[in-house]
């Protein structure tokens, strides 16, 4: 059961979630560059190795030890499914379908997180969260439809994107209990390391392709490992430890809107009216899903008020 956190913790968690969605959105631009020179498995392995190395340095600096035994089940499952399988399947799937189809299929992930979180973690599903997710999903569908038609779609590509969404959802739900026993940095570091080990069969491809890849593609792969993986997955874990999996999943619906904006600014891809409408819907849905009713806000404020009263000198 989720316990309300103090207002300062909620603000920090919201900022951490914001960092995550911005960096994950930027990943789509980098993947397009690196994916032209690296195969799906090699790109995933290179990204995870860069991420694991970065996280390992921070663990040493902070003197973080091994996670407790109670956290390892969630770390192993999320590492295999989310860090490993998800990245390979998504890289491969995006080579088989156009960007719009990939966005449509992968964005069922937050809905699956909500369903699994309610079933397995006991997450609540308040009406505002349901309404916000519905609005955001409609926005994601709108963005996807506006982007479709730029390339072909195959049954294999759709299946791979669907499997990626399922792996993403299962990984998030498995990660949540682990964060009750270990720190966000520990969970992220060892999950990334598990994913890298699972992708080691692609090591030969990575070595061969790195020798021929342009410097820009390799730099984009390193960027993916350091920022959208090492930093963004850590800020994600920090925020997830302080809220429900369902609410965090809904937050990622901001990613399609940010991808549209970044593609416009970085690549000069001017979005059409339908794409802009979809992006606005995505952001509006996230705002609704992150908001709370007046009753719940008052209920959460009562413990804080009591704590402040208890601190007053008598």
mmCIF file of C-alpha atoms in Angstrom:
data_model
loop_
_atom_site.group_PDB
_atom_site.id
_atom_site.type_symbol
_atom_site.label_atom_id
_atom_site.label_comp_id
_atom_site.label_asym_id
_atom_site.label_seq_id
_atom_site.Cartn_x
_atom_site.Cartn_y
_atom_site.Cartn_z
ATOM 1 C CA UNK A 1 0.000 0.000 0.000
ATOM 2 C CA UNK A 2 1.398 3.432 -0.932
ATOM 3 C CA UNK A 3 2.067 5.738 2.035
ATOM 4 C CA UNK A 4 1.753 9.486 1.380
ATOM 5 C CA UNK A 5 5.103 11.266 1.429
ATOM 6 C CA UNK A 6 5.859 14.776 2.726
ATOM 7 C CA UNK A 7 5.406 17.628 0.290
ATOM 8 C CA UNK A 8 9.174 18.153 -0.145
ATOM 9 C CA UNK A 9 9.629 14.487 -1.091
ATOM 10 C CA UNK A 10 6.754 14.723 -3.568
ATOM 11 C CA UNK A 11 8.327 17.785 -5.168
ATOM 12 C CA UNK A 12 11.716 16.080 -5.468
ATOM 13 C CA UNK A 13 10.056 12.982 -6.903
ATOM 14 C CA UNK A 14 8.191 15.107 -9.466
ATOM 15 C CA UNK A 15 11.455 16.811 -10.478
ATOM 16 C CA UNK A 16 13.168 13.429 -10.786
ATOM 17 C CA UNK A 17 10.331 12.149 -12.970
ATOM 18 C CA UNK A 18 10.656 15.270 -15.115
ATOM 19 C CA UNK A 19 14.378 14.632 -15.643
ATOM 20 C CA UNK A 20 13.560 11.066 -16.647
ATOM 21 C CA UNK A 21 10.960 11.879 -19.284
ATOM 22 C CA UNK A 22 13.108 14.633 -20.828
ATOM 23 C CA UNK A 23 16.123 12.332 -21.150
ATOM 24 C CA UNK A 24 14.030 9.398 -22.401
ATOM 25 C CA UNK A 25 12.530 11.682 -25.030
ATOM 26 C CA UNK A 26 16.014 12.748 -26.114
ATOM 27 C CA UNK A 27 16.924 9.072 -26.489
ATOM 28 C CA UNK A 28 14.660 8.719 -29.518
ATOM 29 C CA UNK A 29 16.670 11.324 -31.408
ATOM 30 C CA UNK A 30 19.972 9.605 -30.502
ATOM 31 C CA UNK A 31 18.670 6.130 -31.331
ATOM 32 C CA UNK A 32 17.823 7.300 -34.842
ATOM 33 C CA UNK A 33 21.451 8.337 -35.354
ATOM 34 C CA UNK A 34 23.160 5.393 -33.653
ATOM 35 C CA UNK A 35 20.703 2.868 -35.085
ATOM 36 C CA UNK A 36 21.876 3.620 -38.605
ATOM 37 C CA UNK A 37 25.327 2.202 -37.797
ATOM 38 C CA UNK A 38 24.620 -0.332 -35.047
ATOM 39 C CA UNK A 39 22.384 -3.404 -35.067
ATOM 40 C CA UNK A 40 19.711 -3.670 -32.325
ATOM 41 C CA UNK A 41 21.627 -6.032 -30.041
ATOM 42 C CA UNK A 42 24.963 -4.247 -30.420
ATOM 43 C CA UNK A 43 23.356 -0.867 -29.734
ATOM 44 C CA UNK A 44 21.645 -2.208 -26.615
ATOM 45 C CA UNK A 45 24.878 -3.766 -25.324
ATOM 46 C CA UNK A 46 26.960 -0.655 -25.999
ATOM 47 C CA UNK A 47 24.370 1.524 -24.293
ATOM 48 C CA UNK A 48 24.173 -0.764 -21.256
ATOM 49 C CA UNK A 49 27.954 -1.060 -20.914
ATOM 50 C CA UNK A 50 28.301 2.730 -20.936
ATOM 51 C CA UNK A 51 25.485 2.995 -18.414
ATOM 52 C CA UNK A 52 26.864 0.285 -16.117
ATOM 53 C CA UNK A 53 30.330 1.864 -16.153
ATOM 54 C CA UNK A 54 28.915 5.295 -15.266
ATOM 55 C CA UNK A 55 26.723 3.889 -12.511
ATOM 56 C CA UNK A 56 29.587 1.785 -11.157
ATOM 57 C CA UNK A 57 31.721 4.898 -10.723
ATOM 58 C CA UNK A 58 28.961 6.611 -8.760
ATOM 59 C CA UNK A 59 28.465 3.512 -6.604
ATOM 60 C CA UNK A 60 32.176 3.532 -5.739
ATOM 61 C CA UNK A 61 32.174 7.247 -4.982
ATOM 62 C CA UNK A 62 29.129 6.884 -2.744
ATOM 63 C CA UNK A 63 30.435 3.608 -1.278
ATOM 64 C CA UNK A 64 27.252 1.759 -2.095
ATOM 65 C CA UNK A 65 27.589 -1.921 -1.317
ATOM 66 C CA UNK A 66 25.715 -4.884 -2.729
ATOM 67 C CA UNK A 67 21.915 -4.662 -2.563
ATOM 68 C CA UNK A 68 20.229 -6.662 0.228
ATOM 69 C CA UNK A 69 19.088 -10.169 -0.623
ATOM 70 C CA UNK A 70 15.434 -9.069 -0.543
ATOM 71 C CA UNK A 71 16.015 -6.738 -3.506
ATOM 72 C CA UNK A 72 17.697 -9.197 -5.849
ATOM 73 C CA UNK A 73 14.566 -10.820 -7.226
ATOM 74 C CA UNK A 74 13.214 -7.497 -8.470
ATOM 75 C CA UNK A 75 16.646 -6.431 -9.720
ATOM 76 C CA UNK A 76 17.129 -9.628 -11.717
ATOM 77 C CA UNK A 77 13.651 -9.523 -13.267
ATOM 78 C CA UNK A 78 13.780 -5.819 -14.153
ATOM 79 C CA UNK A 79 17.362 -6.180 -15.405
ATOM 80 C CA UNK A 80 16.515 -9.047 -17.738
ATOM 81 C CA UNK A 81 13.168 -7.713 -18.977
ATOM 82 C CA UNK A 82 13.525 -3.933 -18.950
ATOM 83 C CA UNK A 83 17.227 -3.215 -19.316
ATOM 84 C CA UNK A 84 17.964 -6.206 -21.526
ATOM 85 C CA UNK A 85 15.041 -7.593 -23.531
ATOM 86 C CA UNK A 86 13.141 -4.302 -23.820
ATOM 87 C CA UNK A 87 16.052 -2.386 -25.346
ATOM 88 C CA UNK A 88 16.864 -5.087 -27.911
ATOM 89 C CA UNK A 89 13.211 -5.636 -28.864
ATOM 90 C CA UNK A 90 12.498 -1.910 -29.184
ATOM 91 C CA UNK A 91 15.628 -1.247 -31.279
ATOM 92 C CA UNK A 92 14.723 -4.145 -33.563
ATOM 93 C CA UNK A 93 11.043 -3.293 -33.734
ATOM 94 C CA UNK A 94 11.687 0.313 -34.725
ATOM 95 C CA UNK A 95 13.660 -0.963 -37.719
ATOM 96 C CA UNK A 96 10.628 -2.943 -38.887
ATOM 97 C CA UNK A 97 7.822 -0.395 -38.465
ATOM 98 C CA UNK A 98 7.418 3.324 -38.943
ATOM 99 C CA UNK A 99 7.796 5.667 -35.991
ATOM 100 C CA UNK A 100 4.053 6.215 -35.622
ATOM 101 C CA UNK A 101 3.246 2.510 -35.348
ATOM 102 C CA UNK A 102 6.056 2.004 -32.835
ATOM 103 C CA UNK A 103 4.753 4.890 -30.713
ATOM 104 C CA UNK A 104 1.201 3.509 -30.799
ATOM 105 C CA UNK A 105 2.168 -0.004 -29.711
ATOM 106 C CA UNK A 106 4.807 0.866 -27.114
ATOM 107 C CA UNK A 107 2.476 3.362 -25.419
ATOM 108 C CA UNK A 108 0.242 0.570 -24.155
ATOM 109 C CA UNK A 109 3.055 0.075 -21.620
ATOM 110 C CA UNK A 110 1.702 2.559 -19.027
ATOM 111 C CA UNK A 111 -1.736 0.928 -19.263
ATOM 112 C CA UNK A 112 -0.174 -2.485 -18.604
ATOM 113 C CA UNK A 113 1.764 -0.997 -15.671
ATOM 114 C CA UNK A 114 -1.496 0.288 -14.186
ATOM 115 C CA UNK A 115 -3.206 -3.092 -14.597
ATOM 116 C CA UNK A 116 -0.267 -5.074 -13.200
ATOM 117 C CA UNK A 117 0.298 -2.546 -10.407
ATOM 118 C CA UNK A 118 -3.312 -2.795 -9.303
ATOM 119 C CA UNK A 119 -3.220 -6.592 -9.423
ATOM 120 C CA UNK A 120 0.232 -7.323 -7.985
ATOM 121 C CA UNK A 121 1.187 -4.259 -5.931
ATOM 122 C CA UNK A 122 -2.201 -3.134 -4.650
ATOM 123 C CA UNK A 123 -1.931 0.265 -6.356
ATOM 124 C CA UNK A 124 -5.057 2.378 -6.207
ATOM 125 C CA UNK A 125 -6.662 3.613 -9.411
ATOM 126 C CA UNK A 126 -8.305 6.957 -8.600
ATOM 127 C CA UNK A 127 -10.649 8.438 -11.233
ATOM 128 C CA UNK A 128 -8.206 11.270 -12.038
ATOM 129 C CA UNK A 129 -5.459 8.782 -12.857
ATOM 130 C CA UNK A 130 -7.770 6.780 -15.121
ATOM 131 C CA UNK A 131 -9.034 9.933 -16.837
ATOM 132 C CA UNK A 132 -5.513 11.300 -17.308
ATOM 133 C CA UNK A 133 -4.260 8.032 -18.797
ATOM 134 C CA UNK A 134 -7.217 7.931 -21.188
ATOM 135 C CA UNK A 135 -6.502 11.482 -22.382
ATOM 136 C CA UNK A 136 -2.769 10.808 -22.714
ATOM 137 C CA UNK A 137 -3.311 7.565 -24.612
ATOM 138 C CA UNK A 138 -5.641 9.386 -26.995
ATOM 139 C CA UNK A 139 -2.835 11.916 -27.491
ATOM 140 C CA UNK A 140 -0.293 9.146 -28.115
ATOM 141 C CA UNK A 141 -2.648 7.586 -30.686
ATOM 142 C CA UNK A 142 -3.056 10.971 -32.366
ATOM 143 C CA UNK A 143 0.718 11.507 -32.511
ATOM 144 C CA UNK A 144 1.197 7.981 -33.833
ATOM 145 C CA UNK A 145 -1.418 8.350 -36.551
ATOM 146 C CA UNK A 146 0.055 11.681 -37.632
ATOM 147 C CA UNK A 147 3.504 10.093 -37.941
ATOM 148 C CA UNK A 148 2.396 6.905 -39.698
ATOM 149 C CA UNK A 149 2.782 6.406 -43.384
ATOM 150 C CA UNK A 150 6.457 7.350 -43.469
ATOM 151 C CA UNK A 151 7.517 3.733 -43.727
ATOM 152 C CA UNK A 152 6.261 0.182 -43.875
ATOM 153 C CA UNK A 153 4.980 -1.894 -40.994
ATOM 154 C CA UNK A 154 5.472 -5.620 -40.568
ATOM 155 C CA UNK A 155 3.830 -8.169 -38.315
ATOM 156 C CA UNK A 156 7.262 -8.902 -36.827
ATOM 157 C CA UNK A 157 7.849 -5.228 -36.059
ATOM 158 C CA UNK A 158 4.468 -4.808 -34.360
ATOM 159 C CA UNK A 159 5.033 -8.010 -32.361
ATOM 160 C CA UNK A 160 8.470 -6.802 -31.240
ATOM 161 C CA UNK A 161 7.088 -3.431 -30.117
ATOM 162 C CA UNK A 162 4.294 -5.214 -28.253
ATOM 163 C CA UNK A 163 6.789 -7.504 -26.520
ATOM 164 C CA UNK A 164 8.869 -4.447 -25.631
ATOM 165 C CA UNK A 165 5.827 -2.807 -24.020
ATOM 166 C CA UNK A 166 5.042 -5.951 -22.008
ATOM 167 C CA UNK A 167 8.681 -6.272 -20.876
ATOM 168 C CA UNK A 168 8.745 -2.593 -19.881
ATOM 169 C CA UNK A 169 5.581 -2.944 -17.803
ATOM 170 C CA UNK A 170 6.695 -6.164 -16.104
ATOM 171 C CA UNK A 171 10.128 -4.675 -15.387
ATOM 172 C CA UNK A 172 8.663 -1.592 -13.707
ATOM 173 C CA UNK A 173 6.297 -3.643 -11.538
ATOM 174 C CA UNK A 174 9.163 -5.981 -10.536
ATOM 175 C CA UNK A 175 11.416 -3.018 -9.725
ATOM 176 C CA UNK A 176 8.980 -1.361 -7.323
ATOM 177 C CA UNK A 177 9.336 -3.899 -4.426
ATOM 178 C CA UNK A 178 13.130 -3.925 -4.836
ATOM 179 C CA UNK A 179 13.178 -0.197 -4.077
ATOM 180 C CA UNK A 180 11.748 -0.965 -0.653
ATOM 181 C CA UNK A 181 14.911 -2.876 0.244
ATOM 182 C CA UNK A 182 17.684 -1.141 -1.735
ATOM 183 C CA UNK A 183 18.558 2.401 -2.813
ATOM 184 C CA UNK A 184 17.573 3.721 -6.270
ATOM 185 C CA UNK A 185 21.255 3.800 -7.253
ATOM 186 C CA UNK A 186 21.776 0.174 -6.232
ATOM 187 C CA UNK A 187 18.659 -1.038 -8.025
ATOM 188 C CA UNK A 188 19.538 0.868 -11.201
ATOM 189 C CA UNK A 189 23.226 -0.079 -11.221
ATOM 190 C CA UNK A 190 22.755 -3.799 -10.769
ATOM 191 C CA UNK A 191 19.691 -3.901 -13.020
ATOM 192 C CA UNK A 192 21.761 -2.262 -15.769
ATOM 193 C CA UNK A 193 24.593 -4.728 -15.125
ATOM 194 C CA UNK A 194 22.195 -7.689 -15.367
ATOM 195 C CA UNK A 195 20.891 -6.316 -18.670
ATOM 196 C CA UNK A 196 24.442 -5.893 -19.991
ATOM 197 C CA UNK A 197 25.339 -9.486 -19.072
ATOM 198 C CA UNK A 198 22.172 -10.723 -20.801
ATOM 199 C CA UNK A 199 23.233 -8.859 -23.971
ATOM 200 C CA UNK A 200 26.802 -10.204 -24.021
ATOM 201 C CA UNK A 201 25.988 -12.563 -26.949
ATOM 202 C CA UNK A 202 25.996 -9.379 -29.086
ATOM 203 C CA UNK A 203 29.573 -8.488 -28.062
ATOM 204 C CA UNK A 204 31.045 -9.704 -31.362
ATOM 205 C CA UNK A 205 28.638 -7.554 -33.365
ATOM 206 C CA UNK A 206 29.416 -4.540 -31.173
ATOM 207 C CA UNK A 207 33.172 -4.869 -31.731
ATOM 208 C CA UNK A 208 32.823 -5.273 -35.507
ATOM 209 C CA UNK A 209 30.332 -2.449 -35.925
ATOM 210 C CA UNK A 210 32.213 -0.056 -33.631
ATOM 211 C CA UNK A 211 35.265 -0.399 -35.871
ATOM 212 C CA UNK A 212 33.267 0.821 -38.886
ATOM 213 C CA UNK A 213 30.705 3.152 -37.309
ATOM 214 C CA UNK A 214 30.984 6.945 -37.669
ATOM 215 C CA UNK A 215 32.186 8.781 -34.582
ATOM 216 C CA UNK A 216 28.813 10.535 -34.251
ATOM 217 C CA UNK A 217 26.965 7.205 -34.045
ATOM 218 C CA UNK A 218 29.310 5.921 -31.346
ATOM 219 C CA UNK A 219 29.018 9.165 -29.388
ATOM 220 C CA UNK A 220 25.235 8.887 -29.558
ATOM 221 C CA UNK A 221 25.465 5.336 -28.206
ATOM 222 C CA UNK A 222 27.634 6.543 -25.311
ATOM 223 C CA UNK A 223 25.189 9.399 -24.689
ATOM 224 C CA UNK A 224 22.355 6.859 -24.509
ATOM 225 C CA UNK A 225 24.252 4.935 -21.860
ATOM 226 C CA UNK A 226 25.299 7.879 -19.696
ATOM 227 C CA UNK A 227 22.173 10.058 -19.728
ATOM 228 C CA UNK A 228 18.945 8.252 -20.816
ATOM 229 C CA UNK A 229 20.164 5.063 -19.078
ATOM 230 C CA UNK A 230 22.443 5.804 -16.093
ATOM 231 C CA UNK A 231 20.954 9.144 -15.064
ATOM 232 C CA UNK A 232 17.356 8.789 -16.222
ATOM 233 C CA UNK A 233 16.830 5.273 -14.868
ATOM 234 C CA UNK A 234 18.226 6.402 -11.493
ATOM 235 C CA UNK A 235 15.930 9.417 -11.293
ATOM 236 C CA UNK A 236 13.083 7.119 -12.387
ATOM 237 C CA UNK A 237 13.882 4.696 -9.527
ATOM 238 C CA UNK A 238 14.070 7.603 -7.061
ATOM 239 C CA UNK A 239 10.613 8.819 -8.103
ATOM 240 C CA UNK A 240 9.133 5.307 -8.292
ATOM 241 C CA UNK A 241 10.216 4.635 -4.696
ATOM 242 C CA UNK A 242 8.057 7.608 -3.635
ATOM 243 C CA UNK A 243 4.860 6.998 -5.593
ATOM 244 C CA UNK A 244 2.881 4.203 -7.227
ATOM 245 C CA UNK A 245 3.936 2.330 -10.352
ATOM 246 C CA UNK A 246 0.647 3.321 -12.014
ATOM 247 C CA UNK A 247 1.213 7.048 -11.495
ATOM 248 C CA UNK A 248 4.826 6.830 -12.681
ATOM 249 C CA UNK A 249 3.744 4.924 -15.784
ATOM 250 C CA UNK A 250 1.240 7.652 -16.609
ATOM 251 C CA UNK A 251 4.024 10.247 -16.352
ATOM 252 C CA UNK A 252 5.849 8.703 -19.318
ATOM 253 C CA UNK A 253 3.018 9.806 -21.614
ATOM 254 C CA UNK A 254 4.815 13.153 -21.676
ATOM 255 C CA UNK A 255 7.573 11.501 -23.737
ATOM 256 C CA UNK A 256 5.758 11.566 -27.138
ATOM 257 C CA UNK A 257 5.054 15.292 -26.787
ATOM 258 C CA UNK A 258 8.676 16.011 -25.890
ATOM 259 C CA UNK A 259 9.919 13.862 -28.787
ATOM 260 C CA UNK A 260 7.834 15.983 -31.171
ATOM 261 C CA UNK A 261 9.305 19.178 -29.686
ATOM 262 C CA UNK A 262 12.899 17.892 -29.750
ATOM 263 C CA UNK A 263 12.588 16.628 -33.321
ATOM 264 C CA UNK A 264 11.329 20.067 -34.277
ATOM 265 C CA UNK A 265 14.211 21.890 -32.563
ATOM 266 C CA UNK A 266 17.080 19.458 -33.212
ATOM 267 C CA UNK A 267 16.166 17.916 -36.562
ATOM 268 C CA UNK A 268 14.046 20.642 -38.138
ATOM 269 C CA UNK A 269 11.081 18.259 -38.461
ATOM 270 C CA UNK A 270 8.144 20.667 -38.297
ATOM 271 C CA UNK A 271 5.135 18.905 -36.721
ATOM 272 C CA UNK A 272 1.757 19.092 -38.412
ATOM 273 C CA UNK A 273 -1.417 20.320 -36.694
ATOM 274 C CA UNK A 274 -2.537 16.761 -35.813
ATOM 275 C CA UNK A 275 0.829 16.007 -34.204
ATOM 276 C CA UNK A 276 0.658 19.192 -32.131
ATOM 277 C CA UNK A 277 -2.863 18.345 -30.958
ATOM 278 C CA UNK A 278 -1.678 14.886 -29.923
ATOM 279 C CA UNK A 279 1.254 16.344 -28.014
ATOM 280 C CA UNK A 280 -1.000 18.762 -26.127
ATOM 281 C CA UNK A 281 -3.338 15.887 -25.214
ATOM 282 C CA UNK A 282 -0.400 13.846 -23.905
ATOM 283 C CA UNK A 283 0.736 16.670 -21.633
ATOM 284 C CA UNK A 284 -2.816 17.466 -20.504
ATOM 285 C CA UNK A 285 -3.399 13.841 -19.574
ATOM 286 C CA UNK A 286 -0.188 13.711 -17.550
ATOM 287 C CA UNK A 287 -1.225 16.886 -15.704
ATOM 288 C CA UNK A 288 -4.597 15.334 -14.842
ATOM 289 C CA UNK A 289 -3.091 12.011 -13.762
ATOM 290 C CA UNK A 290 -0.531 13.731 -11.511
ATOM 291 C CA UNK A 291 -3.123 16.000 -9.883
ATOM 292 C CA UNK A 292 -5.022 15.102 -6.771
ATOM 293 C CA UNK A 293 -8.545 15.827 -5.669
ATOM 294 C CA UNK A 294 -9.113 18.361 -2.895
ATOM 295 C CA UNK A 295 -10.163 15.594 -0.511
ATOM 296 C CA UNK A 296 -6.991 13.583 -1.003
ATOM 297 C CA UNK A 297 -4.864 16.738 -0.763
ATOM 298 C CA UNK A 298 -6.478 17.601 2.582
ATOM 299 C CA UNK A 299 -5.981 14.022 3.801
ATOM 300 C CA UNK A 300 -2.305 14.118 2.887
ATOM 301 C CA UNK A 301 -1.860 17.492 4.557
ATOM 302 C CA UNK A 302 -3.202 16.323 7.943
ATOM 303 C CA UNK A 303 -0.108 14.263 8.945
ATOM 304 C CA UNK A 304 2.185 17.108 7.870
ATOM 305 C CA UNK A 305 0.198 19.640 9.907
ATOM 306 C CA UNK A 306 0.270 17.348 12.953
ATOM 307 C CA UNK A 307 4.021 16.911 12.591
ATOM 308 C CA UNK A 308 4.569 20.683 12.397
ATOM 309 C CA UNK A 309 2.367 21.195 15.472
ATOM 310 C CA UNK A 310 4.341 18.594 17.405
ATOM 311 C CA UNK A 311 7.572 20.442 16.611
ATOM 312 C CA UNK A 312 6.337 23.753 18.059
ATOM 313 C CA UNK A 313 7.985 24.683 21.375
ATOM 314 C CA UNK A 314 5.772 24.207 24.392
#
